[in-house]
């Protein structure tokens, strides 16, 4: 069982690489962003509560996201988890450590995905996703083979996120630098941290992540 955190700012490629790991290694992606968007589109009370915060690019409370992750981990049955967009605060990181240890599990790696801010803006403003299967595309770097049709599932329900605009992105970046980037030092101190150059191509980043998970690269 392998558990890994993909840590990086909005647009670093966490979701893209999490989907690759699911396909290639049979691991399970736990994306708190996807879970919150699902709650929002279901119209649940919690979804209504988080909607405005997400649109503005702020962080949802620790209590809500820790609850979502706890529920998934307690269901069990996975070959390993890819934490995508969680943890995002020191409180969430402490809670994840406690949850894993209660379940007799541990973290195998925390991979810091390094990019520069200019690339993030290009990536976020060109992103679209399949509303049916969640496949992630980009207008320039990874368009669908047939315009308007998902390569993976054939759906024509291709959408853009409501928080993928310049104002919300600026706020998301600010939240990242203030609240999430301290986790790099936190996991370094624990001895769990590794880095990949997330400016490389999707395939090259995937190779770098695999090398870390297979213990082929010094962390
Ligand atoms: P979330 O959904 O987690 O968004 P995010 O962290 O801002 O990350 P993104 O999904 O935007 O980017 P990504 O790194 O996954 O990049 P992707 O692979 O898509 O969170 C959304 C919101 O939910 C938050 O703002 C917050 O409100 C709330 N939330 C979620 N979790 C929370 C938590 N734990 N606590 C509190 N609140 C929480 O790639 C981006 C684009 O780049 C794509 O178009 C892709 O095709 C392209 N791309 C990817 N890799 C490459 C590459 N190597 N080369 C070229 N292009 C690439």
Short mmCIF file of C-alpha atoms in Angstrom, two decimals, residues 3 6 18 39 45 50 54 62 73 99 102 110 132 154 161 176 189-190:
data_model
loop_
_atom_site.label_atom_id
_atom_site.label_comp_id
_atom_site.label_asym_id
_atom_site.label_seq_id
_atom_site.Cartn_x
_atom_site.Cartn_y
_atom_site.Cartn_z
CA UNK A 3 0.09 6.70 0.18
CA UNK A 6 0.83 15.72 -4.31
CA UNK A 18 -3.29 11.81 -9.76
CA UNK A 39 -21.30 18.46 -2.89
CA UNK A 45 -26.37 21.95 2.68
CA UNK A 50 -18.83 26.19 0.57
CA UNK A 54 -14.71 28.30 -3.53
CA UNK A 62 -10.46 22.48 8.08
CA UNK A 73 -10.27 6.65 4.59
CA UNK A 99 -6.03 9.56 10.82
CA UNK A 102 -5.34 5.34 13.70
CA UNK A 110 5.05 13.97 -0.14
CA UNK A 132 -18.60 13.02 -16.91
CA UNK A 154 -16.71 10.16 -25.38
CA UNK A 161 -14.47 25.78 -13.57
CA UNK A 176 -1.44 28.81 -1.23
CA UNK A 189 11.31 18.23 8.75
CA UNK A 190 9.45 14.91 8.94
#
